PDB file of C-alpha atoms in Angstrom:
ATOM      1  CA  UNK A  25      -0.048   0.028   0.161  1.00 62.00           C
ATOM      2  CA  UNK A  26       2.779   2.821   1.030  1.00 66.00           C
ATOM      3  CA  UNK A  27       5.201   1.825  -2.216  1.00 66.00           C
ATOM      4  CA  UNK A  28       2.108   2.232  -4.320  1.00 73.00           C
ATOM      5  CA  UNK A  29       1.088   5.820  -2.561  1.00 74.00           C
ATOM      6  CA  UNK A  30       4.917   6.734  -2.986  1.00 72.00           C
ATOM      7  CA  UNK A  31       4.697   5.820  -6.446  1.00 73.00           C
ATOM      8  CA  UNK A  32       1.817   7.696  -7.147  1.00 75.00           C
ATOM      9  CA  UNK A  33       3.405  10.795  -5.071  1.00 74.00           C
ATOM     10  CA  UNK A  34       6.468  10.367  -7.556  1.00 75.00           C
ATOM     11  CA  UNK A  35       4.646  10.279 -10.581  1.00 74.00           C
ATOM     12  CA  UNK A  36       2.755  13.663  -9.441  1.00 70.00           C
ATOM     13  CA  UNK A  37       5.642  15.353  -8.568  1.00 69.00           C
ATOM     14  CA  UNK A  38       7.426  14.555 -11.740  1.00 68.00           C
ATOM     15  CA  UNK A  39       4.101  15.850 -13.571  1.00 63.00           C
ATOM     16  CA  UNK A  40       3.770  19.028 -11.386  1.00 61.00           C
ATOM     17  CA  UNK A  41       7.704  20.167 -12.413  1.00 62.00           C
ATOM     18  CA  UNK A  42       7.492  19.307 -16.229  1.00 62.00           C
ATOM     19  CA  UNK A  43       4.100  19.625 -16.934  1.00 60.00           C
ATOM     20  CA  UNK A  44       2.045  22.532 -15.319  1.00 58.00           C
ATOM     21  CA  UNK A  45      -1.001  21.872 -16.986  1.00 56.00           C
ATOM     22  CA  UNK A  46      -1.401  18.196 -15.749  1.00 60.00           C
ATOM     23  CA  UNK A  47      -1.276  19.354 -12.283  1.00 65.00           C
ATOM     24  CA  UNK A  48      -5.384  19.364 -11.902  1.00 65.00           C
ATOM     25  CA  UNK A  49      -5.370  16.059 -13.513  1.00 71.00           C
ATOM     26  CA  UNK A  50      -2.688  14.565 -10.984  1.00 70.00           C
ATOM     27  CA  UNK A  51      -4.632  15.539  -8.396  1.00 72.00           C
ATOM     28  CA  UNK A  52      -8.047  14.207  -9.386  1.00 75.00           C
ATOM     29  CA  UNK A  53      -6.234  10.867  -9.960  1.00 80.00           C
ATOM     30  CA  UNK A  54      -4.619  10.896  -6.566  1.00 81.00           C
ATOM     31  CA  UNK A  55      -7.918  12.165  -4.829  1.00 81.00           C
ATOM     32  CA  UNK A  56      -9.843   9.180  -6.750  1.00 80.00           C
ATOM     33  CA  UNK A  57      -7.272   6.465  -5.658  1.00 82.00           C
ATOM     34  CA  UNK A  58      -7.631   7.624  -2.176  1.00 82.00           C
ATOM     35  CA  UNK A  59     -11.656   7.985  -2.207  1.00 79.00           C
ATOM     36  CA  UNK A  60     -11.640   4.095  -3.849  1.00 78.00           C
ATOM     37  CA  UNK A  61      -9.396   3.012  -1.331  1.00 76.00           C
ATOM     38  CA  UNK A  62     -11.426   4.898   1.456  1.00 78.00           C
ATOM     39  CA  UNK A  63     -14.877   3.083  -0.293  1.00 71.00           C
ATOM     40  CA  UNK A  64     -13.397  -0.438  -0.435  1.00 69.00           C
ATOM     41  CA  UNK A  65     -12.365  -0.346   3.139  1.00 72.00           C
ATOM     42  CA  UNK A  66     -15.537   1.578   4.092  1.00 73.00           C
ATOM     43  CA  UNK A  67     -18.042  -0.584   2.813  1.00 71.00           C
ATOM     44  CA  UNK A  68     -18.784  -4.378   1.811  1.00 72.00           C
ATOM     45  CA  UNK A  69     -18.811  -4.222  -2.136  1.00 79.00           C
ATOM     46  CA  UNK A  70     -18.642  -7.570  -2.750  1.00 81.00           C
ATOM     47  CA  UNK A  71     -19.597 -11.020  -0.729  1.00 85.00           C
ATOM     48  CA  UNK A  72     -17.718 -14.331  -1.179  1.00 86.00           C
ATOM     49  CA  UNK A  73     -20.145 -17.204  -0.201  1.00 91.00           C
ATOM     50  CA  UNK A  74     -19.472 -20.480   0.062  1.00 94.00           C
ATOM     51  CA  UNK A  75     -21.323 -23.485  -1.368  1.00 94.00           C
ATOM     52  CA  UNK A  76     -23.401 -23.904   1.800  1.00 94.00           C
ATOM     53  CA  UNK A  77     -23.915 -20.257   2.476  1.00 94.00           C
ATOM     54  CA  UNK A  78     -26.840 -17.895   0.968  1.00 95.00           C
ATOM     55  CA  UNK A  79     -27.277 -13.995   1.361  1.00 94.00           C
ATOM     56  CA  UNK A  80     -30.508 -12.104   2.208  1.00 95.00           C
ATOM     57  CA  UNK A  81     -30.034  -9.090   0.511  1.00 95.00           C
ATOM     58  CA  UNK A  82     -31.906  -6.126   1.796  1.00 95.00           C
ATOM     59  CA  UNK A  83     -32.212  -2.788  -0.106  1.00 94.00           C
ATOM     60  CA  UNK A  84     -33.580  -0.273   2.165  1.00 92.00           C
ATOM     61  CA  UNK A  85     -34.564  -2.671   4.576  1.00 90.00           C
ATOM     62  CA  UNK A  86     -36.528  -4.940   2.173  1.00 95.00           C
ATOM     63  CA  UNK A  87     -35.643  -8.190   0.745  1.00 94.00           C
ATOM     64  CA  UNK A  88     -34.398  -7.541  -2.562  1.00 94.00           C
ATOM     65  CA  UNK A  89     -32.831 -11.076  -3.432  1.00 94.00           C
ATOM     66  CA  UNK A  90     -31.078 -14.137  -2.214  1.00 95.00           C
ATOM     67  CA  UNK A  91     -27.735 -14.033  -3.078  1.00 91.00           C
ATOM     68  CA  UNK A  92     -24.773 -17.107  -3.442  1.00 83.00           C
ATOM     69  CA  UNK A  93     -23.023 -18.929  -3.623  1.00 91.00           C
ATOM     70  CA  UNK A  94     -20.031 -17.406  -4.922  1.00 90.00           C
ATOM     71  CA  UNK A  95     -20.079 -13.808  -5.436  1.00 89.00           C
ATOM     72  CA  UNK A  96     -22.632 -11.545  -4.696  1.00 89.00           C
ATOM     73  CA  UNK A  97     -22.315  -7.702  -5.774  1.00 88.00           C
ATOM     74  CA  UNK A  98     -23.829  -5.308  -3.161  1.00 88.00           C
ATOM     75  CA  UNK A  99     -24.724  -1.766  -3.575  1.00 86.00           C
ATOM     76  CA  UNK A 100     -22.920   0.367  -0.151  1.00 78.00           C
ATOM     77  CA  UNK A 101     -24.656   2.138   2.023  1.00 79.00           C
ATOM     78  CA  UNK A 102     -28.160   1.012  -0.021  1.00 88.00           C
ATOM     79  CA  UNK A 103     -28.032  -3.107   0.697  1.00 89.00           C
ATOM     80  CA  UNK A 104     -27.290  -4.743   3.935  1.00 90.00           C
ATOM     81  CA  UNK A 105     -27.668  -8.525   4.228  1.00 93.00           C
ATOM     82  CA  UNK A 106     -27.845 -11.399   6.651  1.00 94.00           C
ATOM     83  CA  UNK A 107     -25.656 -14.821   6.128  1.00 94.00           C
ATOM     84  CA  UNK A 108     -27.932 -17.932   6.007  1.00 95.00           C
ATOM     85  CA  UNK A 109     -25.932 -21.117   6.911  1.00 94.00           C
ATOM     86  CA  UNK A 110     -27.518 -24.419   4.971  1.00 94.00           C
ATOM     87  CA  UNK A 111     -25.691 -27.203   6.506  1.00 94.00           C
ATOM     88  CA  UNK A 112     -27.661 -28.934   9.482  1.00 94.00           C
ATOM     89  CA  UNK A 113     -27.228 -27.761  12.796  1.00 92.00           C
ATOM     90  CA  UNK A 114     -27.274 -29.544  15.933  1.00 93.00           C
ATOM     91  CA  UNK A 115     -28.948 -27.847  18.451  1.00 91.00           C
ATOM     92  CA  UNK A 116     -28.858 -28.913  22.344  1.00 90.00           C
ATOM     93  CA  UNK A 117     -31.196 -28.376  24.253  1.00 88.00           C
ATOM     94  CA  UNK A 118     -30.704 -27.420  27.713  1.00 89.00           C
ATOM     95  CA  UNK A 119     -31.420 -30.544  30.659  1.00 89.00           C
ATOM     96  CA  UNK A 120     -34.684 -29.815  31.803  1.00 86.00           C
ATOM     97  CA  UNK A 121     -36.486 -31.099  35.253  1.00 88.00           C
ATOM     98  CA  UNK A 122     -39.558 -32.839  34.953  1.00 87.00           C
ATOM     99  CA  UNK A 123     -42.288 -33.872  37.550  1.00 87.00           C
ATOM    100  CA  UNK A 124     -43.817 -37.045  35.775  1.00 84.00           C
ATOM    101  CA  UNK A 125     -47.513 -37.835  36.198  1.00 85.00           C
ATOM    102  CA  UNK A 126     -46.729 -40.391  39.171  1.00 86.00           C
ATOM    103  CA  UNK A 127     -44.557 -37.661  41.065  1.00 85.00           C
ATOM    104  CA  UNK A 128     -41.119 -38.772  39.782  1.00 86.00           C
ATOM    105  CA  UNK A 129     -38.133 -36.196  39.255  1.00 89.00           C
ATOM    106  CA  UNK A 130     -36.548 -36.579  35.967  1.00 89.00           C
ATOM    107  CA  UNK A 131     -33.618 -34.512  34.208  1.00 90.00           C
ATOM    108  CA  UNK A 132     -34.097 -35.027  30.216  1.00 88.00           C
ATOM    109  CA  UNK A 133     -31.739 -33.866  27.876  1.00 88.00           C
ATOM    110  CA  UNK A 134     -32.508 -33.533  24.009  1.00 89.00           C
ATOM    111  CA  UNK A 135     -30.709 -32.262  20.722  1.00 91.00           C
ATOM    112  CA  UNK A 136     -32.477 -31.442  17.487  1.00 92.00           C
ATOM    113  CA  UNK A 137     -31.049 -31.740  13.800  1.00 93.00           C
ATOM    114  CA  UNK A 138     -32.444 -28.979  11.529  1.00 93.00           C
ATOM    115  CA  UNK A 139     -31.536 -27.498   8.445  1.00 94.00           C
ATOM    116  CA  UNK A 140     -32.713 -24.466   5.927  1.00 94.00           C
ATOM    117  CA  UNK A 141     -33.944 -25.571   2.919  1.00 92.00           C
ATOM    118  CA  UNK A 142     -32.028 -24.322   0.125  1.00 92.00           C
ATOM    119  CA  UNK A 143     -34.928 -22.698  -2.159  1.00 93.00           C
ATOM    120  CA  UNK A 144     -34.957 -18.973  -1.702  1.00 93.00           C
ATOM    121  CA  UNK A 145     -38.295 -18.781  -0.235  1.00 94.00           C
ATOM    122  CA  UNK A 146     -37.280 -20.740   2.561  1.00 93.00           C
ATOM    123  CA  UNK A 147     -33.624 -18.698   2.945  1.00 93.00           C
ATOM    124  CA  UNK A 148     -35.956 -15.674   3.358  1.00 94.00           C
ATOM    125  CA  UNK A 149     -38.403 -16.958   5.743  1.00 94.00           C
ATOM    126  CA  UNK A 150     -35.330 -18.169   8.220  1.00 93.00           C
ATOM    127  CA  UNK A 151     -34.396 -14.712   8.674  1.00 94.00           C
ATOM    128  CA  UNK A 152     -37.556 -12.493   8.127  1.00 94.00           C
ATOM    129  CA  UNK A 153     -40.041 -15.164   9.871  1.00 91.00           C
ATOM    130  CA  UNK A 154     -38.651 -15.639  13.249  1.00 90.00           C
ATOM    131  CA  UNK A 155     -35.797 -14.103  15.361  1.00 90.00           C
ATOM    132  CA  UNK A 156     -33.623 -16.821  15.529  1.00 90.00           C
ATOM    133  CA  UNK A 157     -34.579 -20.303  14.015  1.00 90.00           C
ATOM    134  CA  UNK A 158     -32.061 -22.049  16.392  1.00 92.00           C
ATOM    135  CA  UNK A 159     -33.029 -20.459  19.986  1.00 92.00           C
ATOM    136  CA  UNK A 160     -36.780 -20.924  18.454  1.00 90.00           C
ATOM    137  CA  UNK A 161     -36.543 -24.407  18.118  1.00 89.00           C
ATOM    138  CA  UNK A 162     -34.598 -24.833  21.482  1.00 90.00           C
ATOM    139  CA  UNK A 163     -37.513 -23.280  23.507  1.00 91.00           C
ATOM    140  CA  UNK A 164     -40.209 -24.970  21.880  1.00 89.00           C
ATOM    141  CA  UNK A 165     -38.752 -28.033  22.418  1.00 88.00           C
ATOM    142  CA  UNK A 166     -37.914 -27.394  26.009  1.00 88.00           C
ATOM    143  CA  UNK A 167     -41.681 -26.267  26.399  1.00 87.00           C
ATOM    144  CA  UNK A 168     -43.234 -29.080  24.536  1.00 87.00           C
ATOM    145  CA  UNK A 169     -41.096 -32.106  26.328  1.00 86.00           C
ATOM    146  CA  UNK A 170     -42.025 -30.250  29.895  1.00 85.00           C
ATOM    147  CA  UNK A 171     -45.454 -30.685  28.725  1.00 85.00           C
ATOM    148  CA  UNK A 172     -45.662 -33.996  27.290  1.00 83.00           C
ATOM    149  CA  UNK A 173     -43.007 -35.805  29.737  1.00 83.00           C
ATOM    150  CA  UNK A 174     -45.237 -34.146  32.693  1.00 82.00           C
ATOM    151  CA  UNK A 175     -48.223 -36.105  31.345  1.00 82.00           C
ATOM    152  CA  UNK A 176     -46.630 -39.659  31.670  1.00 82.00           C
ATOM    153  CA  UNK A 177     -45.653 -41.780  34.189  1.00 83.00           C
ATOM    154  CA  UNK A 178     -42.377 -42.756  34.526  1.00 83.00           C
ATOM    155  CA  UNK A 179     -42.331 -46.223  33.282  1.00 85.00           C
ATOM    156  CA  UNK A 180     -44.342 -44.899  30.248  1.00 83.00           C
ATOM    157  CA  UNK A 181     -41.552 -42.035  29.630  1.00 82.00           C
ATOM    158  CA  UNK A 182     -38.549 -44.389  29.775  1.00 83.00           C
ATOM    159  CA  UNK A 183     -40.924 -47.450  27.591  1.00 84.00           C
ATOM    160  CA  UNK A 184     -42.071 -44.946  25.063  1.00 82.00           C
ATOM    161  CA  UNK A 185     -38.809 -42.481  24.041  1.00 84.00           C
ATOM    162  CA  UNK A 186     -39.112 -43.078  20.404  1.00 83.00           C
ATOM    163  CA  UNK A 187     -42.646 -42.195  20.967  1.00 82.00           C
ATOM    164  CA  UNK A 188     -42.099 -39.156  22.419  1.00 84.00           C
ATOM    165  CA  UNK A 189     -39.182 -38.359  19.849  1.00 85.00           C
ATOM    166  CA  UNK A 190     -41.490 -38.346  17.243  1.00 86.00           C
ATOM    167  CA  UNK A 191     -44.249 -36.396  18.868  1.00 86.00           C
ATOM    168  CA  UNK A 192     -41.597 -33.894  19.671  1.00 86.00           C
ATOM    169  CA  UNK A 193     -40.404 -33.829  15.870  1.00 88.00           C
ATOM    170  CA  UNK A 194     -43.801 -33.448  14.458  1.00 88.00           C
ATOM    171  CA  UNK A 195     -45.131 -30.744  16.508  1.00 88.00           C
ATOM    172  CA  UNK A 196     -41.606 -28.878  15.718  1.00 88.00           C
ATOM    173  CA  UNK A 197     -42.056 -29.286  12.036  1.00 88.00           C
ATOM    174  CA  UNK A 198     -45.460 -27.778  12.515  1.00 89.00           C
ATOM    175  CA  UNK A 199     -44.176 -24.422  13.129  1.00 88.00           C
ATOM    176  CA  UNK A 200     -40.788 -24.695  11.652  1.00 88.00           C
ATOM    177  CA  UNK A 201     -42.398 -25.269   8.186  1.00 88.00           C
ATOM    178  CA  UNK A 202     -43.235 -21.564   8.204  1.00 89.00           C
ATOM    179  CA  UNK A 203     -39.618 -20.808   8.828  1.00 91.00           C
ATOM    180  CA  UNK A 204     -38.148 -22.527   6.162  1.00 90.00           C
ATOM    181  CA  UNK A 205     -36.362 -25.033   8.300  1.00 92.00           C
ATOM    182  CA  UNK A 206     -36.725 -28.709   7.632  1.00 91.00           C
ATOM    183  CA  UNK A 207     -36.759 -30.648  11.005  1.00 90.00           C
ATOM    184  CA  UNK A 208     -34.411 -34.020  10.578  1.00 90.00           C
ATOM    185  CA  UNK A 209     -34.717 -35.464  14.315  1.00 88.00           C
ATOM    186  CA  UNK A 210     -35.515 -34.597  17.741  1.00 87.00           C
ATOM    187  CA  UNK A 211     -33.346 -37.064  19.985  1.00 85.00           C
ATOM    188  CA  UNK A 212     -33.818 -37.673  23.861  1.00 84.00           C
ATOM    189  CA  UNK A 213     -29.845 -37.855  24.975  1.00 82.00           C
ATOM    190  CA  UNK A 214     -30.474 -38.717  28.652  1.00 81.00           C
ATOM    191  CA  UNK A 215     -32.817 -39.317  30.717  1.00 80.00           C
ATOM    192  CA  UNK A 216     -31.859 -39.074  35.028  1.00 81.00           C
ATOM    193  CA  UNK A 217     -34.171 -40.095  37.587  1.00 80.00           C
TER     194      UNK A 217
END
């Protein structure tokens, strides 16, 4: 960078001393060069998105397009963006203390596997329909887990873990569809009595 600046200044000085009429052009050239460097540093003109990333581009706060993968050009100060990861997300649900129907205290830990679908509308919905689809999914499973497991006895809970997993997944799918998210699985990891 500094070598380029010094070279520009040397060329500018040569023109100043040898060609007086080129002073204005040199000043404009040097000023334009510094303005270009400032704009490139200040704003994101170009996004480079990996194969598993998409960017929802907003123009003046409204959804304009979905960019990616590859290069996506942005209009500085007019457009903003939010990057969405399309890979499968693993979300660890915090352990929940639940009192079963027969008054036994159990702690249940779960994990969620979900991903954003690749079509443009799903990518847009994952940004504009929900604040944070990962946090929303985790909190929904926590509440549903307490509700469903609290209505079962300990014996029913232990013997029907697969059924409980399916029920949690089906209920999460109902709300996650509007978010553009596909739920692969909801699994109970650990059951501590």
